[in-house]
Short mmCIF file of C-alpha atoms in Angstrom, two decimals:
data_model
loop_
_atom_site.label_atom_id
_atom_site.label_comp_id
_atom_site.label_asym_id
_atom_site.label_seq_id
_atom_site.Cartn_x
_atom_site.Cartn_y
_atom_site.Cartn_z
CA MET V 1 -34.61 3.05 -24.99
CA ALA V 2 -33.82 2.20 -21.37
CA LYS V 3 -36.55 1.48 -18.85
CA PRO V 4 -37.95 4.45 -16.87
CA MET V 5 -36.07 5.53 -13.76
CA HIS V 6 -37.32 4.64 -10.29
CA GLU V 7 -38.15 7.36 -7.81
CA THR V 8 -34.93 8.03 -5.85
CA PRO V 9 -35.50 11.04 -3.55
CA MET V 10 -32.77 10.06 -1.06
CA LEU V 11 -30.17 9.48 -3.77
CA ASP V 12 -31.21 12.75 -5.44
CA GLU V 13 -30.29 14.53 -2.22
CA LEU V 14 -26.69 13.36 -2.66
CA GLU V 15 -26.49 15.40 -5.86
CA SER V 16 -27.51 18.63 -4.13
CA GLY V 17 -24.15 19.43 -2.51
CA PRO V 18 -21.20 21.33 -4.03
CA TRP V 19 -19.18 18.21 -4.87
CA PRO V 20 -19.55 15.71 -7.74
CA SER V 21 -21.74 12.74 -6.80
CA PHE V 22 -21.50 9.07 -7.77
CA VAL V 23 -25.28 9.21 -8.19
CA THR V 24 -24.89 11.50 -11.20
CA GLY V 25 -22.52 9.03 -12.81
CA LEU V 26 -24.89 6.11 -12.20
CA LYS V 27 -27.81 8.06 -13.69
CA ARG V 28 -25.73 8.79 -16.77
CA LEU V 29 -25.01 5.06 -17.21
CA ALA V 30 -28.68 4.25 -16.53
CA LYS V 31 -29.72 6.04 -19.73
CA ASP V 32 -28.37 3.07 -21.70
CA LYS V 33 -28.27 0.23 -19.13
CA ASP V 34 -31.47 -1.21 -17.67
CA TYR V 35 -29.67 -2.94 -14.86
CA VAL V 36 -28.12 0.31 -13.66
CA VAL V 37 -31.68 1.67 -13.44
CA ASP V 38 -32.55 -1.21 -11.13
CA VAL V 39 -29.29 -0.84 -9.18
CA LEU V 40 -30.36 2.72 -8.38
CA GLY V 41 -33.77 1.39 -7.30
CA GLN V 42 -32.18 -1.20 -5.01
CA LEU V 43 -29.72 1.36 -3.60
CA GLU V 44 -32.59 3.74 -2.81
CA THR V 45 -34.31 0.90 -0.95
CA SER V 46 -31.12 0.26 1.02
CA TYR V 47 -30.96 3.92 2.03
CA LYS V 48 -34.56 3.81 3.21
CA THR V 49 -34.24 0.57 5.20
CA ARG V 50 -30.56 1.00 6.19
CA LYS V 51 -29.85 -2.55 5.07
CA GLY V 52 -27.68 -4.05 2.35
CA TYR V 53 -29.23 -6.52 -0.07
CA TRP V 54 -26.26 -8.03 -1.90
CA LYS V 55 -25.15 -11.57 -1.15
CA GLY V 56 -22.26 -13.60 -2.46
CA GLY V 57 -22.22 -16.87 -4.35
CA THR V 58 -20.02 -18.59 -6.89
CA VAL V 59 -19.10 -17.07 -10.24
CA SER V 60 -15.79 -17.64 -12.01
CA VAL V 61 -14.11 -17.97 -15.38
CA PHE V 62 -12.41 -21.06 -16.81
CA GLY V 63 -9.16 -21.94 -15.04
CA TYR V 64 -9.51 -19.42 -12.21
CA GLY V 65 -10.68 -19.83 -8.64
CA GLY V 66 -10.80 -16.13 -7.79
CA GLY V 67 -10.95 -12.67 -9.28
CA VAL V 68 -14.72 -12.41 -9.69
CA ILE V 69 -16.76 -10.95 -6.83
CA PRO V 70 -20.29 -12.42 -7.04
CA ARG V 71 -23.21 -10.16 -6.16
CA PHE V 72 -26.77 -11.49 -6.19
CA THR V 73 -29.76 -9.52 -4.91
CA GLU V 74 -31.59 -10.59 -1.75
CA LEU V 75 -34.38 -8.08 -2.30
CA LYS V 76 -37.37 -10.23 -3.26
CA ASP V 77 -41.13 -9.69 -3.42
CA GLU V 78 -43.73 -11.93 -1.76
CA SER V 79 -43.58 -14.43 -4.62
CA GLY V 80 -39.80 -14.74 -4.25
CA LYS V 81 -38.97 -12.85 -7.43
CA PRO V 82 -36.40 -10.03 -7.41
CA MET V 83 -37.98 -6.64 -6.81
CA PHE V 84 -35.47 -5.18 -9.24
CA PRO V 85 -35.00 -8.00 -11.77
CA ASP V 86 -32.41 -6.30 -13.97
CA ALA V 87 -30.17 -5.90 -10.90
CA ALA V 88 -30.60 -9.51 -9.75
CA GLU V 89 -26.93 -10.04 -10.69
CA PHE V 90 -24.28 -7.33 -10.46
CA HIS V 91 -20.90 -9.07 -10.31
CA THR V 92 -17.48 -7.37 -10.18
CA LEU V 93 -14.30 -8.37 -12.01
CA ARG V 94 -11.08 -7.52 -10.21
CA VAL V 95 -8.37 -6.91 -12.78
CA MET V 96 -4.67 -6.39 -12.05
CA PRO V 97 -3.29 -3.00 -13.12
CA PRO V 98 0.24 -2.59 -14.48
CA PRO V 99 2.96 -1.93 -11.87
CA GLY V 100 3.02 1.74 -11.00
CA MET V 101 -0.41 2.05 -12.64
CA HIS V 102 1.02 3.19 -15.99
CA TYR V 103 -1.57 3.29 -18.78
CA SER V 104 -1.71 4.65 -22.29
CA THR V 105 -4.84 6.55 -23.32
CA ASP V 106 -5.42 3.91 -26.01
CA ILE V 107 -5.62 1.05 -23.51
CA LEU V 108 -7.88 3.06 -21.21
CA ARG V 109 -10.31 3.66 -24.08
CA LYS V 110 -10.15 -0.03 -24.98
CA LEU V 111 -10.98 -1.11 -21.43
CA CYS V 112 -13.90 1.33 -21.33
CA ASP V 113 -15.22 -0.01 -24.64
CA ILE V 114 -15.01 -3.61 -23.39
CA TRP V 115 -16.98 -2.81 -20.26
CA GLU V 116 -19.55 -0.77 -22.18
CA GLU V 117 -20.13 -3.83 -24.37
CA HIS V 118 -20.20 -6.57 -21.73
CA GLY V 119 -20.93 -4.83 -18.43
CA SER V 120 -22.49 -1.79 -16.84
CA GLY V 121 -19.81 0.70 -17.87
CA LEU V 122 -19.03 1.40 -14.20
CA ILE V 123 -15.26 1.21 -13.53
CA ALA V 124 -13.24 2.18 -10.43
CA PHE V 125 -9.57 3.10 -10.84
CA HIS V 126 -8.67 1.63 -8.33
CA GLY V 127 -10.15 -0.40 -5.49
CA GLN V 128 -8.59 -0.64 -2.02
CA SER V 129 -6.59 -3.70 -3.09
CA GLY V 130 -5.25 -1.86 -6.12
CA ASP V 131 -7.38 -3.67 -8.69
CA ILE V 132 -9.22 -2.08 -11.57
CA MET V 133 -12.80 -2.73 -10.46
CA PHE V 134 -15.10 -3.55 -13.37
CA GLN V 135 -18.39 -3.30 -11.52
CA GLY V 136 -21.68 -4.71 -12.72
CA VAL V 137 -21.94 -7.69 -15.07
CA LYS V 138 -24.39 -10.58 -15.36
CA SER V 139 -23.33 -14.21 -14.96
CA ASP V 140 -23.70 -15.06 -18.64
CA LYS V 141 -21.41 -12.19 -19.63
CA VAL V 142 -18.58 -12.75 -17.11
CA GLN V 143 -16.57 -15.09 -19.34
CA ASP V 144 -17.01 -12.90 -22.44
CA ALA V 145 -15.91 -9.81 -20.52
CA PHE V 146 -12.85 -11.57 -19.10
CA ASP V 147 -11.84 -12.97 -22.50
CA ALA V 148 -11.88 -9.47 -23.99
CA ILE V 149 -9.97 -7.98 -21.05
CA ASN V 150 -7.44 -10.82 -21.18
CA GLU V 151 -7.01 -10.32 -24.93
CA ALA V 152 -6.12 -6.69 -24.16
CA GLY V 153 -3.25 -7.96 -21.97
CA PHE V 154 -4.79 -7.87 -18.50
CA ASP V 155 -5.37 -10.63 -15.96
CA LEU V 156 -7.71 -11.15 -13.03
CA GLY V 157 -6.56 -10.04 -9.60
CA GLY V 158 -6.84 -11.80 -6.27
CA ALA V 159 -10.04 -12.37 -4.31
CA GLY V 160 -10.89 -14.50 -1.31
CA PRO V 161 -8.26 -16.30 0.82
CA ALA V 162 -5.42 -15.76 -1.63
CA VAL V 163 -2.41 -13.62 -2.46
CA ARG V 164 -4.02 -10.37 -3.55
CA THR V 165 -3.17 -7.94 -6.30
CA SER V 166 0.06 -6.09 -5.52
CA MET V 167 0.42 -2.30 -5.64
CA SER V 168 3.42 -0.13 -6.40
CA CYS V 169 3.91 3.62 -6.58
CA ILE V 170 4.87 5.39 -9.80
CA GLY V 171 8.36 5.46 -8.34
CA ALA V 172 11.49 5.50 -10.49
CA ALA V 173 9.51 6.44 -13.61
CA ARG V 174 8.73 9.95 -12.35
CA CYS V 175 9.76 10.44 -8.71
CA GLU V 176 13.16 11.71 -7.57
CA GLN V 177 12.67 10.10 -4.15
CA SER V 178 12.65 6.55 -5.54
CA CYS V 179 15.22 4.25 -3.92
CA TYR V 180 14.77 1.14 -6.11
CA ASP V 181 12.98 0.00 -9.27
CA GLU V 182 9.51 -0.53 -7.82
CA ALA V 183 7.90 -1.70 -11.05
CA LYS V 184 10.54 -4.37 -11.68
CA ALA V 185 10.37 -5.65 -8.09
CA HIS V 186 6.56 -5.65 -8.27
CA ARG V 187 6.54 -7.52 -11.58
CA THR V 188 9.06 -10.11 -10.36
CA VAL V 189 7.04 -10.87 -7.23
CA LEU V 190 3.73 -10.83 -9.10
CA ASN V 191 4.87 -13.34 -11.73
CA SER V 192 6.12 -15.66 -8.98
CA PHE V 193 2.79 -15.70 -7.11
CA LEU V 194 0.27 -15.95 -9.96
CA ASP V 195 -0.90 -19.40 -8.92
CA ASP V 196 -1.50 -18.19 -5.35
CA ILE V 197 -3.48 -15.24 -6.76
CA HIS V 198 -5.74 -17.20 -9.08
CA ARG V 199 -6.36 -20.29 -6.94
CA PRO V 200 -7.24 -19.29 -3.36
CA ALA V 201 -5.68 -21.74 -0.90
CA LEU V 202 -4.61 -19.64 2.11
CA PRO V 203 -6.22 -19.07 5.52
CA TYR V 204 -7.00 -15.50 4.44
CA LYS V 205 -5.69 -12.70 2.21
CA PHE V 206 -2.03 -11.75 1.80
CA LYS V 207 -0.94 -8.45 0.24
CA PHE V 208 2.37 -7.19 -1.14
CA LYS V 209 2.86 -3.44 -1.56
CA PHE V 210 5.86 -1.57 -2.96
CA SER V 211 6.71 2.01 -1.99
CA GLY V 212 9.84 3.58 -3.42
CA CYS V 213 10.72 5.67 -0.39
CA PRO V 214 9.67 6.18 3.26
CA ASN V 215 6.91 8.57 2.16
CA ASP V 216 5.10 5.27 1.52
CA CYS V 217 2.56 6.50 -1.03
CA MET V 218 1.05 2.98 -1.13
CA ASN V 219 0.21 3.06 2.61
CA SER V 220 2.04 -0.26 2.79
CA VAL V 221 3.05 -0.01 6.47
CA GLN V 222 -0.62 0.03 7.48
CA ARG V 223 -2.10 -2.13 4.72
CA ALA V 224 0.41 -4.72 3.49
CA ASP V 225 1.20 -8.16 4.85
CA LEU V 226 4.66 -7.69 3.31
CA ALA V 227 5.64 -4.06 2.73
CA VAL V 228 8.70 -3.20 0.60
CA ILE V 229 9.70 0.38 1.41
CA GLY V 230 12.63 2.12 -0.25
CA THR V 231 15.36 3.48 2.01
CA TRP V 232 19.10 4.19 2.14
CA ARG V 233 21.90 3.41 4.57
CA ASP V 234 24.48 6.11 3.89
CA ASN V 235 24.32 9.86 4.48
CA ILE V 236 21.71 12.33 3.28
CA ARG V 237 23.10 14.15 0.23
CA THR V 238 23.20 17.95 0.03
CA ASP V 239 23.32 20.61 -2.69
CA GLU V 240 24.66 23.97 -1.46
CA GLU V 241 23.43 26.02 -4.43
CA LEU V 242 19.85 24.76 -4.05
CA ALA V 243 20.02 25.12 -0.25
CA LYS V 244 20.95 28.80 -0.57
CA LYS V 245 18.16 29.37 -3.12
CA TRP V 246 15.66 27.69 -0.78
CA PHE V 247 16.83 29.79 2.17
CA ALA V 248 16.69 33.02 0.17
CA LYS V 249 13.04 32.29 -0.66
CA HIS V 250 11.83 30.87 2.67
CA GLY V 251 14.09 32.40 5.30
CA MET V 252 15.26 31.42 8.78
CA ASN V 253 11.80 31.35 10.31
CA GLU V 254 10.61 28.55 8.02
CA LEU V 255 13.93 26.71 8.26
CA VAL V 256 13.62 26.59 12.05
CA ASN V 257 9.89 25.93 12.32
CA ASP V 258 9.32 23.60 9.37
CA VAL V 259 12.61 21.72 9.14
CA VAL V 260 14.65 21.75 12.34
CA ALA V 261 11.78 21.72 14.84
CA ARG V 262 9.92 18.97 12.98
CA CYS V 263 12.77 16.46 12.93
CA PRO V 264 11.45 13.63 15.15
CA THR V 265 14.87 12.70 16.53
CA LYS V 266 16.39 16.21 16.69
CA ALA V 267 19.06 15.14 14.23
CA ILE V 268 19.15 18.59 12.55
CA GLN V 269 20.78 21.73 13.91
CA ILE V 270 21.55 25.20 12.60
CA LYS V 271 25.16 26.16 13.26
CA ASP V 272 27.70 28.78 12.37
CA ILE V 273 29.67 27.43 9.43
CA LYS V 274 32.90 27.39 11.46
CA ASP V 275 31.25 25.21 14.16
CA VAL V 276 30.01 22.40 11.86
CA ARG V 277 31.51 19.11 13.03
CA LYS V 278 33.96 17.22 10.81
CA ASP V 279 32.52 13.72 11.06
CA PRO V 280 31.93 11.08 8.36
CA LYS V 281 28.34 10.61 9.63
CA ILE V 282 27.53 14.33 9.50
CA SER V 283 25.85 15.89 6.45
CA SER V 284 26.11 19.66 6.29
CA VAL V 285 25.11 22.35 3.82
CA ALA V 286 25.51 26.13 3.96
CA VAL V 287 22.24 28.05 3.71
CA ASN V 288 23.91 31.49 3.62
CA ASP V 289 27.40 32.92 4.05
CA THR V 290 27.58 32.32 7.80
CA GLN V 291 25.16 29.54 8.74
CA ALA V 292 24.75 25.90 7.83
CA LEU V 293 22.37 23.03 8.36
CA GLU V 294 23.99 20.07 10.16
CA ILE V 295 22.39 16.59 10.02
CA ASP V 296 23.65 13.78 12.23
CA ASN V 297 22.86 10.73 10.09
CA ARG V 298 23.27 8.39 13.08
CA ASP V 299 20.02 9.82 14.48
CA CYS V 300 18.15 10.04 11.16
CA VAL V 301 15.13 7.72 11.01
CA ARG V 302 14.40 8.35 7.31
CA CYS V 303 11.08 10.10 7.94
CA MET V 304 11.62 12.15 4.73
CA HIS V 305 10.23 15.39 6.16
CA CYS V 306 13.32 17.53 5.68
CA ILE V 307 13.87 16.09 2.20
CA ASN V 308 10.24 16.77 1.26
CA VAL V 309 10.49 20.38 2.43
CA MET V 310 13.92 21.07 0.92
CA THR V 311 13.76 18.78 -2.10
CA GLY V 312 16.97 19.02 -4.09
CA ALA V 313 18.84 20.86 -1.37
CA LEU V 314 18.55 17.59 0.59
CA ALA V 315 18.21 14.17 -1.00
CA HIS V 316 18.32 10.53 0.01
CA GLY V 317 21.66 8.73 0.03
CA GLU V 318 23.20 6.73 -2.81
CA ASP V 319 23.43 3.33 -1.07
CA THR V 320 19.76 2.57 -1.65
CA GLY V 321 17.57 -0.48 -1.17
CA ALA V 322 14.48 -1.34 0.85
CA THR V 323 13.26 -2.18 4.33
CA LEU V 324 10.80 -5.09 4.62
CA LEU V 325 7.94 -4.95 7.11
CA CYS V 326 5.49 -7.74 7.79
CA GLY V 327 2.01 -7.80 9.30
CA GLY V 328 0.27 -4.52 8.49
CA LYS V 329 -3.53 -4.69 8.29
CA ARG V 330 -6.82 -3.04 9.14
CA THR V 331 -9.13 -4.14 11.94
CA LEU V 332 -9.99 -7.84 11.91
CA LYS V 333 -9.52 -10.05 14.97
CA ILE V 334 -7.18 -8.00 17.16
CA GLY V 335 -7.49 -4.48 15.75
CA ASP V 336 -5.24 -2.47 13.46
CA LEU V 337 -1.58 -3.43 13.14
CA MET V 338 1.33 -1.68 11.48
CA GLY V 339 4.05 -3.73 9.85
CA THR V 340 6.97 -4.98 11.95
CA VAL V 341 10.49 -4.65 10.51
CA ILE V 342 11.76 -8.10 9.56
CA VAL V 343 14.62 -7.10 7.21
CA PRO V 344 16.17 -3.70 8.01
CA PHE V 345 17.87 -3.41 4.62
CA ILE V 346 17.88 -5.39 1.40
CA LYS V 347 19.43 -4.40 -1.93
CA LEU V 348 17.05 -4.54 -4.90
CA ALA V 349 19.38 -3.53 -7.72
CA THR V 350 19.85 -6.86 -9.55
CA ASP V 351 17.78 -9.84 -10.65
CA GLU V 352 19.45 -11.87 -7.91
CA ASP V 353 18.38 -9.31 -5.30
CA ARG V 354 14.79 -9.48 -6.51
CA GLU V 355 14.84 -13.28 -6.49
CA ASN V 356 15.99 -13.12 -2.85
CA LEU V 357 12.91 -11.02 -2.15
CA VAL V 358 10.70 -13.59 -3.91
CA ASP V 359 12.32 -16.41 -1.93
CA LEU V 360 11.61 -14.67 1.37
CA GLY V 361 8.06 -13.91 0.25
CA LYS V 362 7.49 -17.58 -0.50
CA ARG V 363 8.82 -18.64 2.91
CA ILE V 364 6.49 -16.16 4.62
CA VAL V 365 3.45 -17.24 2.59
CA ASP V 366 4.25 -20.90 3.30
CA PHE V 367 4.55 -20.15 7.03
CA PHE V 368 1.22 -18.31 6.85
CA ALA V 369 -0.45 -21.21 5.04
CA ASP V 370 0.85 -23.76 7.56
CA ASN V 371 0.34 -21.87 10.82
CA ALA V 372 -2.44 -19.27 10.53
CA LEU V 373 -5.94 -19.87 11.79
CA GLU V 374 -8.83 -19.50 9.39
CA HIS V 375 -9.62 -15.86 8.57
CA GLU V 376 -6.40 -14.66 10.21
CA ARG V 377 -3.88 -12.27 8.69
CA ILE V 378 -0.14 -12.87 9.03
CA GLY V 379 0.16 -9.95 11.49
CA GLU V 380 -2.29 -11.69 13.80
CA THR V 381 -0.44 -14.97 13.39
CA ILE V 382 2.81 -13.25 14.44
CA GLU V 383 1.05 -11.73 17.47
CA ARG V 384 -0.32 -15.15 18.43
CA VAL V 385 2.80 -17.32 17.96
CA GLY V 386 5.37 -14.64 18.80
CA LEU V 387 7.87 -12.80 16.60
CA VAL V 388 10.76 -15.10 17.55
CA ASN V 389 8.86 -18.21 16.43
CA PHE V 390 7.88 -16.46 13.21
CA LEU V 391 11.48 -15.44 12.46
CA GLU V 392 12.68 -18.98 13.14
CA GLY V 393 9.94 -20.35 10.88
CA VAL V 394 10.92 -18.17 7.91
CA GLY V 395 14.68 -18.41 8.50
CA LEU V 396 15.52 -14.84 9.58
CA GLU V 397 17.98 -13.76 12.26
CA VAL V 398 16.80 -11.62 15.17
CA ASP V 399 17.83 -7.96 14.78
CA PRO V 400 17.49 -4.98 17.18
CA ASN V 401 15.64 -3.08 14.41
CA MET V 402 12.75 -5.51 14.87
CA VAL V 403 11.92 -4.18 18.34
CA ALA V 404 8.46 -2.63 18.18
CA ALA V 405 8.81 -0.78 21.50
CA PRO V 406 11.70 -0.34 23.95
CA ARG V 407 11.84 -2.05 27.36
CA THR V 408 9.50 -0.42 29.88
CA ASN V 409 10.48 -2.50 32.93
CA PRO V 410 13.02 -0.49 34.96
CA TYR V 411 14.12 -3.47 37.09
CA VAL V 412 17.23 -4.58 35.24
CA ARG V 413 20.09 -6.39 37.00
CA THR V 414 23.26 -4.27 36.99
CA ASP V 415 25.60 -6.61 38.91
CA ASP V 416 28.42 -6.66 36.36
CA TRP V 417 27.95 -3.27 34.72
CA ASP V 418 30.99 -1.65 36.36
CA GLU V 419 33.28 -4.45 35.22
CA GLU V 420 31.93 -4.27 31.67
CA VAL V 421 32.38 -0.48 31.55
CA ALA V 422 35.96 -0.87 32.75
CA LYS V 423 36.66 -3.40 29.98
CA VAL V 424 35.23 -1.10 27.31
CA GLN V 425 37.25 1.85 28.61
CA ALA V 426 40.42 -0.25 28.60
CA ARG V 427 39.84 -1.32 24.99
CA GLN V 428 39.23 2.29 23.94
CA LYS V 429 42.37 3.46 25.72
CA ALA V 430 44.44 0.74 24.06
CA ALA V 431 43.07 1.68 20.63
#
């Protein structure tokens, strides 16, 4: 029989709305777990005082320097004893999920059983870093819980100033937009950085994220120190039969307003079939007997909108790979940053291609370890030392695709422009 519940009027209020509440789940666990009863008591106190009462410390398992998030209570009575003794320790184990977050129901049940036995029973699928968050375990049970989880085939994820747990979308397993094998790339990188995950030795965290297409379901542009985003470098593919079916259902109004008008670079036009340009960089598809959609692939920025709206009728190209961006992060020292393109296109079809990705990742992590200030993300390091110095340090050539914003200074010398134009015109005439 669990200990009696504390009075929690403020938490009870969170159950009064129309949506499911985490409080209900905690109360259900509290029926069998005394320390969840006291966690609710401490949380109610935090709501009343508007203060948090968890502090860190040091808790780990044999052979690992990270992966366990220590939580000790600071809420003490006048004698120095915890006001909620059963919640004096409430540690979290970060556990790496499989690439693409593929689970069988059997393994999910097994993980739940392990945490019911050794911890609070509270699990989050998944935390912001992608980890399975096994929340709430006492110090003397941390090793036992990890041993059981490890026996089930899972390992601790990153914590502290280390390479963190990687994330990848479900990708090629179930999504027609996938441009490379996300799970295999994820697994290759993960296995190469295990030591950097388990033994924190960096200035601060470093995250890899893998999205199979520019829809970026992993939010890697905004959240990853090295984002691997699927893309293509040939033409958008078309299917006339599906395009006509789509048009018959949705009509011209939706084609204009939700496809053509929403193209960010105005690369799409509606034309009479006879007026469609014959050009190797033009994709075209008839939507009825007289009109066609024309896409100038030279202006396409791979935003995916038209493909998402007309899936099947339009599809990504066949020459697929990934774009690599570096430096995405949330607010820290200099505010939010989105990733900067450092490799416009890389093939990820073979083991050699994936090893090239690992090699670049190692050069970037080494540069980060050698040059970053304490508690600084790689994006902030790049801002501080300059993109050119970063590219030189990791052995990459400068590319126009790396420009974050075009020139805004209108005062450009034009002394020799006429001569250069004349030379270009002469070469074109000779050709």
